[in-house]
CSV table of C-alpha atoms and ligand atoms in Angstrom, one decimal:
chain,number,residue,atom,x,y,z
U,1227,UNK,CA,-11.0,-34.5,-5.2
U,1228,UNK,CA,-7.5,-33.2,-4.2
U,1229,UNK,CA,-7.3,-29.4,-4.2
U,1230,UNK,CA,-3.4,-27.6,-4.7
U,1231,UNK,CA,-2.5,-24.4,-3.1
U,1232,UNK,CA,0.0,-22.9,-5.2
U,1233,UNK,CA,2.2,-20.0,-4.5
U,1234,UNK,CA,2.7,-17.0,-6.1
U,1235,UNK,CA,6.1,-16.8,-8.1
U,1236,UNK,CA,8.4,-14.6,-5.8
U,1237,UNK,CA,9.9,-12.2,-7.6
U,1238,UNK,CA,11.8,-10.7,-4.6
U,1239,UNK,CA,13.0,-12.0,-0.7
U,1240,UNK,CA,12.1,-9.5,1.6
U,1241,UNK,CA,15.2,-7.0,2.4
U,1242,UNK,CA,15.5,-8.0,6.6
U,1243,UNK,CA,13.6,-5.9,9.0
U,1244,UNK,CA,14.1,-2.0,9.1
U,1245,UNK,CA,17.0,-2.9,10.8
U,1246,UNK,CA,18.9,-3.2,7.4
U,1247,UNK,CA,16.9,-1.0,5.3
U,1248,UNK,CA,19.7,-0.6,3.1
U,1249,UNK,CA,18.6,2.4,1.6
U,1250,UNK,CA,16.8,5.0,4.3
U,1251,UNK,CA,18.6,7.4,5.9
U,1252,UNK,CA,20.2,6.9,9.0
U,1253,UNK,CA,17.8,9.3,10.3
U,1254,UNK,CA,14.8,9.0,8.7
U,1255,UNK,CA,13.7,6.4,10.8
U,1256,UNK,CA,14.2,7.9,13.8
U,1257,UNK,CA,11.0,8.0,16.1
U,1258,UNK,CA,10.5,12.0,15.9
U,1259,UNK,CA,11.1,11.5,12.0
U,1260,UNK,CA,7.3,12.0,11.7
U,1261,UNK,CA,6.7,15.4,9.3
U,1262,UNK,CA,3.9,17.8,9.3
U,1263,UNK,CA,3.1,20.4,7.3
U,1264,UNK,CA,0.7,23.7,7.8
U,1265,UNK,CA,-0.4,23.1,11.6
U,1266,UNK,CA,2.9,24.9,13.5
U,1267,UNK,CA,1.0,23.3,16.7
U,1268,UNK,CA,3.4,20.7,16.5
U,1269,UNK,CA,4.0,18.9,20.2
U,1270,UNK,CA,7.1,17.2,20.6
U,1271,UNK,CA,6.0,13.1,20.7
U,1272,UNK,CA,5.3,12.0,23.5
U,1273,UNK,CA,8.0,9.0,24.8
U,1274,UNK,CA,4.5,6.8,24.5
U,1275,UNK,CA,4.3,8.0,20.8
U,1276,UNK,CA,8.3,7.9,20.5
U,1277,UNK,CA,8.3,4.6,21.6
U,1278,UNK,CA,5.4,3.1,19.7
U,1279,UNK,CA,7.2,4.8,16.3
U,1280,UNK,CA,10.6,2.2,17.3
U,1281,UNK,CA,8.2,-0.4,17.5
U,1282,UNK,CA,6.2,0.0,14.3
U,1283,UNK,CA,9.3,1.0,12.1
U,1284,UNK,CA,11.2,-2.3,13.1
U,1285,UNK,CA,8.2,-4.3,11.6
U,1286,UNK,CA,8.0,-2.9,8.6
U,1287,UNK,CA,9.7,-5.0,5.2
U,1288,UNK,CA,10.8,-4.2,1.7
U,1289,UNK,CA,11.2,-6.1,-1.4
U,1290,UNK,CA,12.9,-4.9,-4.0
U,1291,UNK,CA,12.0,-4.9,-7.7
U,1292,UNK,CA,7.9,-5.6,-6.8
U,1293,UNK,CA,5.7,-4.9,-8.2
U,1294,UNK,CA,7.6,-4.0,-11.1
U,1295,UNK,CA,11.6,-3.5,-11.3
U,1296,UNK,CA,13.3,-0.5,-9.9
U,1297,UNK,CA,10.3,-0.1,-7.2
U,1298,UNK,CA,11.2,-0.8,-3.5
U,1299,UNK,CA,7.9,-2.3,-2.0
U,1300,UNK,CA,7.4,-1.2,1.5
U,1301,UNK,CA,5.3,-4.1,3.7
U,1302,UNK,CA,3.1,-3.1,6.4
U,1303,UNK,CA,1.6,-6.1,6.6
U,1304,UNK,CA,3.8,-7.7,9.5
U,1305,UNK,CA,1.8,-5.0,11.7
U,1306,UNK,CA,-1.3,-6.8,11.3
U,1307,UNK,CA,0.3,-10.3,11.9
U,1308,UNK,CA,1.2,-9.6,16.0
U,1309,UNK,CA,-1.9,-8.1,17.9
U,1310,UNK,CA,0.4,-6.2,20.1
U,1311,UNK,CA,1.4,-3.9,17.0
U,1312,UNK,CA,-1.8,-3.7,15.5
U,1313,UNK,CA,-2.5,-2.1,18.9
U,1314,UNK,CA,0.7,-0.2,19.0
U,1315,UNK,CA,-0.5,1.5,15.4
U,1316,UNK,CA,-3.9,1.9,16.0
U,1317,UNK,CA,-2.6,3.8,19.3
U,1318,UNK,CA,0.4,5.8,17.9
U,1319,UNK,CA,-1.8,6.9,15.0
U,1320,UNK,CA,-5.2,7.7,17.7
U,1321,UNK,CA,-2.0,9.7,20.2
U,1322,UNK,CA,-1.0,12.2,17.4
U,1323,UNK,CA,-4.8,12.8,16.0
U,1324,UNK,CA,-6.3,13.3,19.5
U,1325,UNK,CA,-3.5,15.5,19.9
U,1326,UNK,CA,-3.8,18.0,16.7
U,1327,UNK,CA,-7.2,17.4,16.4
U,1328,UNK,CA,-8.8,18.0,20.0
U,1329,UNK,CA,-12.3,17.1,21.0
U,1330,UNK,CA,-12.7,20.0,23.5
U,1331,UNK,CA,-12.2,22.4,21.0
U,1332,UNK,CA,-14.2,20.7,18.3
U,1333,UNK,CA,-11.5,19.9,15.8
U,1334,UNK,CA,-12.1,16.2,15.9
U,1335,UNK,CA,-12.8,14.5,12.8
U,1336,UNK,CA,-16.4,13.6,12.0
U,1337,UNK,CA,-15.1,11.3,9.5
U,1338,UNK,CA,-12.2,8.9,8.7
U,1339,UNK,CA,-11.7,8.1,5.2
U,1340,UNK,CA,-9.8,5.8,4.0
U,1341,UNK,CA,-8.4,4.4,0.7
U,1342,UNK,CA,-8.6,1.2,-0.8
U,1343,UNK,CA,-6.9,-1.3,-0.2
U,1344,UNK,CA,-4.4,-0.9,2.8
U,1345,UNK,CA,-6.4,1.9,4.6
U,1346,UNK,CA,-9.1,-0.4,5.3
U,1347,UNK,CA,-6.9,-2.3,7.4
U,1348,UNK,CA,-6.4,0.5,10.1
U,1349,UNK,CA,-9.0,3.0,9.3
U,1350,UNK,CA,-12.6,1.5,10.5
U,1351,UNK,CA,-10.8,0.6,14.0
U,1352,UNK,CA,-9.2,4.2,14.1
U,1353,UNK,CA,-12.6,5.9,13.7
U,1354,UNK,CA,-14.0,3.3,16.3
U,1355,UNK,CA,-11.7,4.7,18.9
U,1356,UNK,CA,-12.4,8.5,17.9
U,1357,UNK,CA,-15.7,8.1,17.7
U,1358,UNK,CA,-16.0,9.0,14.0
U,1359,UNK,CA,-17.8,7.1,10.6
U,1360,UNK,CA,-15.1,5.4,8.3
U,1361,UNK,CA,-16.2,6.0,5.0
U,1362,UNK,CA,-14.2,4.1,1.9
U,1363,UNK,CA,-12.6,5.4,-1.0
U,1364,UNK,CA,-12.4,2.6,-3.7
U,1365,UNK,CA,-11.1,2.0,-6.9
U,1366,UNK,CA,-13.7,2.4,-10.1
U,1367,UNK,CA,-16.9,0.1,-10.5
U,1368,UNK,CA,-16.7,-1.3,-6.3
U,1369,UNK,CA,-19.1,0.9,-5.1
U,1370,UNK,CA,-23.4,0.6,-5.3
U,1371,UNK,CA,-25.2,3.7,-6.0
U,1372,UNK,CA,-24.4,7.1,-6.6
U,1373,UNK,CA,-20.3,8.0,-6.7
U,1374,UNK,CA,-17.8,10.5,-7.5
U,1375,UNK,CA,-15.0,9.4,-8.9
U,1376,UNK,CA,-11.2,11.2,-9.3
U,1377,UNK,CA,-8.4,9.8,-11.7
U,1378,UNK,CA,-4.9,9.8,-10.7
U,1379,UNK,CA,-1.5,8.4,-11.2
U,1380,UNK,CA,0.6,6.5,-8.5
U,1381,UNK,CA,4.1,5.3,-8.2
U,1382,UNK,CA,3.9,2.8,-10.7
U,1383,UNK,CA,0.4,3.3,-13.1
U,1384,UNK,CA,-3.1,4.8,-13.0
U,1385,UNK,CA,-6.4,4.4,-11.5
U,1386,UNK,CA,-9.4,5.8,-10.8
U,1387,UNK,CA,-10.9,6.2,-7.1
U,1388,UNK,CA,-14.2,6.5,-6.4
U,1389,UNK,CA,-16.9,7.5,-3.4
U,1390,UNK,CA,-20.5,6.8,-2.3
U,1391,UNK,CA,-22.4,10.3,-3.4
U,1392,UNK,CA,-24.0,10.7,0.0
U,1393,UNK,CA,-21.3,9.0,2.4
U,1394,UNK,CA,-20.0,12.8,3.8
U,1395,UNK,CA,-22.6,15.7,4.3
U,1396,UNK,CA,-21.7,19.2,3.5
U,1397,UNK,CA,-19.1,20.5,6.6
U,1398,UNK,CA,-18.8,17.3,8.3
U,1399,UNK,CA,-15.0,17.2,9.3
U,1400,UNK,CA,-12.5,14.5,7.8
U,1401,UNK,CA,-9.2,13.1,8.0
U,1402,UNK,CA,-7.9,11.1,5.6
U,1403,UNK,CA,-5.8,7.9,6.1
U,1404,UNK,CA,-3.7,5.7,4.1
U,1405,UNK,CA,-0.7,3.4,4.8
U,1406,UNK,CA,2.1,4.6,2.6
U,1407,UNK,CA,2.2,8.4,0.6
U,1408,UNK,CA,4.5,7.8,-2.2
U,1409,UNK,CA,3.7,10.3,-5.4
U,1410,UNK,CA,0.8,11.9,-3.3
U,1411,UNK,CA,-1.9,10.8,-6.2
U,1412,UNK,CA,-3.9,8.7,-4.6
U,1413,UNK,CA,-4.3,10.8,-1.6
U,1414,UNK,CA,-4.1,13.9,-3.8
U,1415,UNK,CA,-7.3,12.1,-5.2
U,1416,UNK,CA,-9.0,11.7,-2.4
U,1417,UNK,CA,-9.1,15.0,-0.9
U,1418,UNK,CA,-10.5,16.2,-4.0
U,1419,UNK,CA,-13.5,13.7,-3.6
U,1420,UNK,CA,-13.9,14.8,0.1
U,1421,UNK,CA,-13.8,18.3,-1.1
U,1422,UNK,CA,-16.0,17.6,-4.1
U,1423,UNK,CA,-19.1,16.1,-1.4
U,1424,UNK,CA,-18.8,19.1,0.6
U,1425,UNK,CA,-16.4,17.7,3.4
U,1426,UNK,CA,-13.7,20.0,5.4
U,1427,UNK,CA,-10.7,18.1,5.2
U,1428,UNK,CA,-8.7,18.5,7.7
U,1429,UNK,CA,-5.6,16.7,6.6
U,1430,UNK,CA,-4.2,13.5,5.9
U,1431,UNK,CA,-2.6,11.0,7.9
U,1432,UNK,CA,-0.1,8.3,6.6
U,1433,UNK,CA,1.9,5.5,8.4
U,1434,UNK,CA,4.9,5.9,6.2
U,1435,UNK,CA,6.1,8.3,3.5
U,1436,UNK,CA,8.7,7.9,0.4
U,1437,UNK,CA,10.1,11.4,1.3
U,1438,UNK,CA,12.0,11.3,-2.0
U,1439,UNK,CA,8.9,11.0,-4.5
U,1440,UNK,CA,7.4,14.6,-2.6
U,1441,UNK,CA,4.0,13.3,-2.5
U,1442,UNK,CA,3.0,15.8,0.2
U,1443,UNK,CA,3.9,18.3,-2.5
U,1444,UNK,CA,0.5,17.5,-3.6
U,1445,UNK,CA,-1.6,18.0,-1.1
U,1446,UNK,CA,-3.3,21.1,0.0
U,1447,UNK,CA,-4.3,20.1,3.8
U,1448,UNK,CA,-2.2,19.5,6.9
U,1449,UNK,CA,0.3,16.1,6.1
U,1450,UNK,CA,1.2,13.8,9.1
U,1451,UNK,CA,3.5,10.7,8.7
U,1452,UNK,CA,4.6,8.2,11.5
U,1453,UNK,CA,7.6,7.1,9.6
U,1454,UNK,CA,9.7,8.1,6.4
U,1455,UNK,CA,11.6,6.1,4.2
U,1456,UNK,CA,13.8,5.4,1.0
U,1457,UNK,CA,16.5,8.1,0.0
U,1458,UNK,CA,15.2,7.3,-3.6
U,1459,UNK,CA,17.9,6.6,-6.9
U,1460,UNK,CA,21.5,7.5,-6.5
U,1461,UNK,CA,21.8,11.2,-7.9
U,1462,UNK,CA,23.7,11.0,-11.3
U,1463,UNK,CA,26.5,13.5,-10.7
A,1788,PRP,O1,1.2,8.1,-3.2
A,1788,PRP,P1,0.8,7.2,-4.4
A,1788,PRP,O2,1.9,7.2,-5.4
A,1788,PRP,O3,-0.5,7.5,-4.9
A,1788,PRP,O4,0.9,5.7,-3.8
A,1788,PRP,C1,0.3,5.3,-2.6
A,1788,PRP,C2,-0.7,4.3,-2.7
A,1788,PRP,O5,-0.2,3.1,-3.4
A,1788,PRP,C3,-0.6,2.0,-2.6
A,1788,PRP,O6,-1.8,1.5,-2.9
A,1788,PRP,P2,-2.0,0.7,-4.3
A,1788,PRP,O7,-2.5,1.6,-5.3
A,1788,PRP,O8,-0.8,-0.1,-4.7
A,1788,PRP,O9,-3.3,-0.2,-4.0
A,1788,PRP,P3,-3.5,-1.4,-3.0
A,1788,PRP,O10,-3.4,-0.9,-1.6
A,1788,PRP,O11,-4.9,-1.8,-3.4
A,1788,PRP,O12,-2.5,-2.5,-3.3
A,1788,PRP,C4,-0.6,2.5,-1.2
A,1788,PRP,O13,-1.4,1.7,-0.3
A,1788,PRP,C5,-1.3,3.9,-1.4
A,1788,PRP,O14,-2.7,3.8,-1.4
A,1789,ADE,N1,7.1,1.7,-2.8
A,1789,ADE,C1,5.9,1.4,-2.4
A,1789,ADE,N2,5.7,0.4,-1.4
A,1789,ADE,C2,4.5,0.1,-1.0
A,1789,ADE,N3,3.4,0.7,-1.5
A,1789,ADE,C3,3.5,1.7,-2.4
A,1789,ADE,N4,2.6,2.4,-3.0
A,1789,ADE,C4,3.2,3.3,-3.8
A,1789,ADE,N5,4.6,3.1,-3.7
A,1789,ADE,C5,4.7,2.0,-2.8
């Protein structure tokens, strides 16, 4: 018996490498483009960090019109594909928390959450090298037992996210990552479930942010992006 792979109709070619996002800011990929709210201890990046940001941002692709017209899909998947930026993400993103968050004065997180689907693919080796649990925030009906569960609305529809009941105890201390913070709902979401089991959230960490959609706007903890992209629609004038 023959088996066929098929592919997936391809409603868009990926735009080229960062290197020709047509439509960020000349500056908003510069390697100290990474934004913070609430903490002022803001260190300048290191040239380690600096450098790691060139790296990471020149991997990154976009398709237009996907998955729906008008929306500019940002690909972190390429960092996944070379070992040598998996590593340079993992690090850049364990530099800046070990930073804000130091051990020696207890402000490291307990607890790494992250969301489903793309914060799985950073978040359990994250918390490996800080020494914290991952726990997983998934979308309705994935998860066994007792959950929580938070509706929200994202860039383009609506969901509901859910957590395990007992997967954060009352004032463990938790940071919540994701790969891209576009209309802030899912994270917006998620730091409500984290509040909602008792958690101290201590902010939210992201590897790239549509500066133009304000997601951070949403969010009610400290905000840390590697990278930020997309100027958003041409103002009518
Ligand atoms: O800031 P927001 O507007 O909420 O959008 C950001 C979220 O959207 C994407 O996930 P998506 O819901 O597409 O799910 P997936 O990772 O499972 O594809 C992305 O990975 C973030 O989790
Ligand atoms: N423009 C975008 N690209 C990739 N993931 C997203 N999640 C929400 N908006 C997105």
């Amino acid at each position: 018996m023959s088996s066929t792979i098929s592919s997936s109709p391809q409603p868009s070619e990926p735009l080229d490498s960062t290197s020709s996002h047509p439509r960020s800011t000349g500056h908003a990929h510069h390697p100290d483009a990474s934004k913070e709210r609430f903490p002022p201890a803001r260190a300048p990046a290191t040239p380690e960090l600096a450098s790691l940001k060139i790296k990471i941002q020149q991997s990154l692709r976009q398709y237009p019109d996907f998955p729906t017209p008008g929306i500019l899909f940002e690909d972190i998947l390429p960092l996944f594909q070379d070992p040598e930026l998996h590593e340079s993400l993992v690090r850049a993103l364990e530099l800046h928390i070990t930073t804000h968050y130091p051990k020696k004065q207890g402000k490291n997180p307990d607890i790494i959450v992250g969301l489903e689907a793309r914060g799985f693919l950073f978040g359990p080796s994250l918390a490996l090298r800080l020494g914290a649990g991952f726990v997983p925030v998934r979308k309705q009906g994935k998860l066994p037992g007792r959950t929580e569960t938070a509706a929200y609305e994202k860039e383009y529809g609506q969901d509901f996210f859910q957590i395990q009941a007992d997967a954060i105890k009352p004032g463990q201390k938790v940071l919540v990552i994701d790969d891209i913070i576009a209309t802030g709902g899912s994270a917006a979401a998620t730091g409500s479930l984290v509040k909602k089991l008792g958690g101290t959230l201590l902010g939210y960490v992201f590897i790239l942010e549509l500066d133009f959609l304000k997601g951070r706007e949403k969010l009610d903890a400290s905000v840390y992006t590697l990278l930020s992209s997309q100027e958003g629609p041409p103002k009518e004038s």
